[in-house]
Amino acid sequence: QTADVDAIRLTDGTSHTIVTSSNTISGEFADPIGNAANSVTGSLENCDFSTNTISGWVDDGMELDGGLVNARSWGNSLTSSTSRGNFSLSHAPVLQGPYYCFRNVVISGWSEGLKQGNGADGFAFIFHNTLDITVGGSRGITEAGGTPNSENHTYRNNIWKTDTNIYQNQGRSNTYNYDLHYITGGANLALLWDDTTTYAALADLQSGESQELQGLSGDPLFLNSAKEINGTSPANNAGVSLSNFNDAD
């Protein structure tokens, strides 16, 4: 466990058809799971990153920046420390896609949530993720990867709980709906939407951008450290049916 190396590192832009699953990684690694070929369009093709349990990091909990062609991150649990870590889950950029990010749970005492940007115009689908950030100044979804900012990203059925802005520099061709939003610190919901407009509350975003028209605001009422909910939560049965993700088939 060292701040200078990754625990699992994919080093080649031709790394394809790799499954990284069911690992437990803790300590002070730079990226517990990282990709060295961030700018290679074909990197991380046909790869799965699933059901890993990660705690503590210095840079990104999972750095999945790259091509992400038919790639998936799902069922992972990421818990940052209370004093280290930049971002929890990074896909900055998604150069090509499609990339599927679903049913991940991020619990952050320091790190920001999802890192986007850096030319991320590939198609990405962010479904059924749970984010719980408890430290001041750490945002939910950011474009911290740099410009060009993300495009062609679809957000559905996520729970976003932060104590500052949930959205930073979002908008453009991305679409957002059926997500639950809860900010504990009194900050604006969306900072610099389309790089220009700040929206204080969900109703403002809905009227100003016609995004999150079925989205909700409210305390998700997590039951435990696993961030499970029951019928008392406003998130219960509040999402939309997504084929192959939550439908009966």
Coordinates of C-alpha atoms in Angstrom, one line a residue:
Q1 CA 0.0 0.0 0.0
T2 CA 1.7 3.1 -1.3
A3 CA 0.7 6.4 -2.7
D4 CA 3.0 6.0 -5.7
V5 CA 1.5 2.9 -7.4
D6 CA -1.8 1.3 -8.3
A7 CA -3.0 -1.9 -6.8
I8 CA -4.3 -3.2 -10.2
R9 CA -3.1 -1.3 -13.2
L10 CA -3.8 -2.0 -16.9
T11 CA -0.8 -0.7 -18.7
D12 CA -1.4 -1.4 -22.4
G13 CA -3.9 0.3 -24.7
T14 CA -4.6 -3.0 -26.3
S15 CA -5.8 -4.5 -23.0
H16 CA -9.1 -6.2 -24.0
T17 CA -11.6 -8.7 -22.5
I18 CA -10.4 -8.5 -18.9
V19 CA -12.6 -9.2 -15.9
T20 CA -11.5 -7.5 -12.6
S21 CA -13.9 -8.8 -10.0
S22 CA -14.4 -9.6 -6.4
N23 CA -11.2 -8.0 -5.1
T24 CA -10.8 -6.3 -1.7
I25 CA -8.3 -3.4 -1.9
S26 CA -7.5 -1.1 1.0
G27 CA -4.7 1.3 1.9
E28 CA -3.1 4.3 0.3
F29 CA -2.7 3.2 -3.3
A30 CA -2.8 6.0 -5.9
D31 CA -5.6 4.2 -7.8
P32 CA -6.7 0.9 -6.4
I33 CA -7.8 0.1 -10.0
G34 CA -6.2 2.2 -12.7
N35 CA -5.6 2.5 -16.5
A36 CA -2.3 3.8 -17.9
A37 CA -3.7 4.1 -21.4
N38 CA -6.1 6.9 -20.7
S39 CA -5.9 8.5 -24.2
V40 CA -6.1 5.3 -26.2
T41 CA -9.5 4.9 -28.0
G42 CA -9.4 1.1 -27.9
S43 CA -8.4 0.8 -24.3
L44 CA -10.6 -1.1 -21.8
E45 CA -12.6 -2.8 -24.6
N46 CA -15.0 -5.5 -23.5
C47 CA -13.8 -5.2 -19.9
D48 CA -15.8 -5.7 -16.7
F49 CA -15.0 -4.2 -13.3
S50 CA -17.4 -5.7 -10.8
T51 CA -18.2 -6.4 -7.2
N52 CA -14.9 -5.0 -6.0
T53 CA -14.6 -3.6 -2.4
I54 CA -12.3 -0.6 -2.3
S55 CA -11.4 1.6 0.7
G56 CA -8.9 4.4 0.9
W57 CA -7.0 5.9 -2.1
V58 CA -4.9 8.9 -3.0
D59 CA -6.0 9.8 -6.5
D60 CA -9.1 7.9 -7.9
G61 CA -10.8 4.9 -6.4
M62 CA -11.4 3.4 -9.8
E63 CA -9.7 5.2 -12.7
L64 CA -11.4 3.8 -15.8
D65 CA -10.4 6.6 -18.2
G66 CA -10.1 5.6 -21.8
G67 CA -11.9 4.1 -24.7
L68 CA -14.3 2.0 -22.6
V69 CA -15.7 0.2 -25.7
N70 CA -18.5 -2.1 -24.5
A71 CA -17.2 -1.8 -20.9
R72 CA -19.0 -2.1 -17.6
S73 CA -18.4 -1.1 -13.9
W74 CA -21.0 -2.5 -11.7
G75 CA -21.7 -3.7 -8.2
N76 CA -18.6 -2.1 -6.8
S77 CA -18.3 -0.6 -3.3
L78 CA -16.0 2.4 -2.8
T79 CA -15.3 4.0 0.5
S80 CA -12.9 6.9 0.7
S81 CA -10.9 7.9 3.8
T82 CA -11.6 11.0 5.7
S83 CA -8.3 12.7 4.7
R84 CA -7.2 11.4 1.3
G85 CA -8.4 10.9 -2.3
N86 CA -9.4 13.1 -5.2
F87 CA -12.2 11.3 -6.9
S88 CA -14.2 8.1 -6.3
L89 CA -15.1 6.9 -9.7
S90 CA -13.4 8.4 -12.8
H91 CA -14.3 7.8 -16.4
A92 CA -12.6 10.9 -17.8
P93 CA -12.8 10.4 -20.7
V94 CA -15.2 7.9 -22.2
L95 CA -13.6 8.2 -25.7
Q96 CA -15.9 5.8 -27.5
G97 CA -18.2 3.6 -25.4
P98 CA -20.7 2.3 -24.9
Y99 CA -19.8 2.3 -21.2
Y100 CA -22.2 1.1 -18.5
C101 CA -21.8 2.3 -14.9
F102 CA -24.5 0.8 -12.7
R103 CA -25.3 -0.3 -9.2
N104 CA -22.1 1.0 -7.7
V105 CA -22.1 2.4 -4.1
V106 CA -19.8 5.3 -3.3
I107 CA -19.4 6.4 0.3
S108 CA -17.1 9.4 0.6
G109 CA -15.6 11.1 3.6
W110 CA -13.3 13.1 1.4
S111 CA -13.3 12.3 -2.3
E112 CA -15.6 13.8 -4.9
G113 CA -18.0 11.5 -6.7
L114 CA -17.9 10.9 -10.4
K115 CA -15.2 12.5 -12.5
Q116 CA -16.0 13.3 -16.2
G117 CA -14.5 15.4 -19.0
N118 CA -11.3 15.3 -21.0
G119 CA -13.0 14.7 -24.3
A120 CA -15.6 12.2 -22.9
D121 CA -18.0 12.3 -25.9
G122 CA -18.5 8.5 -26.0
F123 CA -21.8 7.0 -25.0
A124 CA -22.1 6.3 -21.3
F125 CA -25.1 5.0 -19.3
I126 CA -25.1 5.7 -15.6
F127 CA -27.9 3.8 -13.9
H128 CA -28.8 2.8 -10.3
N129 CA -25.7 4.2 -8.6
T130 CA -25.7 5.5 -5.0
L131 CA -23.5 8.3 -3.9
D132 CA -23.2 9.5 -0.3
I133 CA -20.7 12.3 0.3
T134 CA -20.3 13.6 3.8
V135 CA -17.5 16.1 3.7
G136 CA -17.7 19.8 2.7
G137 CA -16.6 20.9 -0.7
S138 CA -16.8 17.5 -2.4
R139 CA -19.2 17.6 -5.4
G140 CA -21.3 14.8 -6.9
I141 CA -20.6 14.8 -10.6
T142 CA -17.9 17.0 -12.0
E143 CA -16.0 17.7 -15.2
A144 CA -12.7 17.8 -13.3
G145 CA -11.1 15.8 -16.1
G146 CA -11.0 19.1 -18.1
T147 CA -12.4 20.2 -21.5
P148 CA -13.9 19.1 -23.8
N149 CA -16.6 18.3 -21.2
S150 CA -18.7 15.1 -21.3
E151 CA -21.3 14.4 -24.0
N152 CA -23.8 11.6 -24.7
H153 CA -24.1 10.5 -21.1
T154 CA -27.4 9.2 -19.8
Y155 CA -28.3 9.3 -16.1
R156 CA -31.2 7.4 -14.7
N157 CA -32.4 6.0 -11.3
N158 CA -29.4 7.2 -9.2
I159 CA -29.3 8.5 -5.6
W160 CA -27.1 11.5 -5.2
K161 CA -26.5 12.7 -1.7
T162 CA -23.9 15.4 -1.1
D163 CA -23.3 18.3 1.2
T164 CA -22.4 20.7 -1.8
N165 CA -23.2 20.8 -5.5
I166 CA -24.5 17.6 -7.0
Y167 CA -23.9 18.8 -10.6
Q168 CA -20.8 20.8 -11.8
N169 CA -20.5 21.8 -15.4
Q170 CA -23.1 19.3 -16.6
G171 CA -25.6 19.6 -19.4
R172 CA -24.9 19.7 -23.2
S173 CA -26.1 16.5 -25.0
N174 CA -26.3 14.6 -21.7
T175 CA -29.7 13.6 -20.3
Y176 CA -30.8 13.4 -16.7
N177 CA -34.0 12.0 -15.2
Y178 CA -35.5 9.9 -12.4
D179 CA -32.7 10.6 -10.0
L180 CA -33.1 11.4 -6.3
H181 CA -31.2 14.5 -5.1
Y182 CA -30.3 15.4 -1.5
I183 CA -27.9 18.2 -0.4
T184 CA -27.3 18.5 3.3
G185 CA -25.1 21.6 3.2
G186 CA -27.5 24.2 1.6
A187 CA -25.4 24.5 -1.6
N188 CA -26.8 25.1 -5.1
L189 CA -27.9 21.9 -6.8
A190 CA -26.2 22.6 -10.2
L191 CA -23.2 24.8 -10.6
L192 CA -22.5 26.2 -14.1
W193 CA -24.9 24.1 -16.1
D194 CA -23.8 24.3 -19.8
D195 CA -20.8 26.2 -18.3
T196 CA -23.0 29.3 -17.7
T197 CA -26.1 28.9 -15.4
T198 CA -26.3 27.9 -11.7
Y199 CA -29.6 26.4 -10.4
A200 CA -30.3 26.5 -6.7
A201 CA -32.9 23.8 -6.6
L202 CA -34.3 20.9 -8.6
A203 CA -37.4 22.9 -9.6
D204 CA -35.1 25.6 -11.1
L205 CA -33.2 23.0 -13.1
Q206 CA -36.5 21.4 -14.3
S207 CA -38.0 24.7 -15.5
G208 CA -34.7 26.1 -16.9
E209 CA -33.4 23.0 -18.8
S210 CA -36.3 20.5 -18.9
Q211 CA -34.0 18.0 -17.3
E212 CA -34.9 15.7 -14.3
L213 CA -38.6 16.3 -15.0
Q214 CA -39.3 13.1 -13.1
G215 CA -36.5 13.6 -10.7
L216 CA -37.0 14.0 -7.0
S217 CA -35.6 15.9 -4.0
G218 CA -35.4 14.4 -0.5
D219 CA -33.5 12.5 2.1
P220 CA -33.0 8.9 0.8
L221 CA -33.3 7.6 4.4
F222 CA -30.5 5.1 4.1
L223 CA -31.0 2.2 6.6
N224 CA -27.4 1.2 7.1
S225 CA -23.8 1.5 6.1
A226 CA -24.6 -0.5 2.9
K227 CA -26.9 2.4 1.9
E228 CA -29.9 0.2 1.5
I229 CA -33.4 1.7 1.6
N230 CA -36.9 0.4 2.3
G231 CA -40.5 1.6 1.5
T232 CA -40.1 4.8 3.5
S233 CA -37.5 6.2 1.2
P234 CA -38.6 8.6 -1.6
A235 CA -36.4 6.6 -3.9
N236 CA -38.4 3.4 -3.4
N237 CA -40.1 2.4 -6.7
A238 CA -39.5 5.9 -8.0
G239 CA -37.3 5.1 -11.0
V240 CA -38.0 4.1 -14.5
S241 CA -37.9 0.6 -16.0
L242 CA -34.7 0.0 -17.9
S243 CA -34.5 -3.1 -20.1
N244 CA -31.7 -5.5 -19.0
F245 CA -31.1 -3.5 -15.8
N246 CA -34.3 -3.6 -13.7
D247 CA -37.1 -5.1 -15.7
A248 CA -38.7 -8.4 -15.1
D249 CA -36.7 -10.1 -17.8

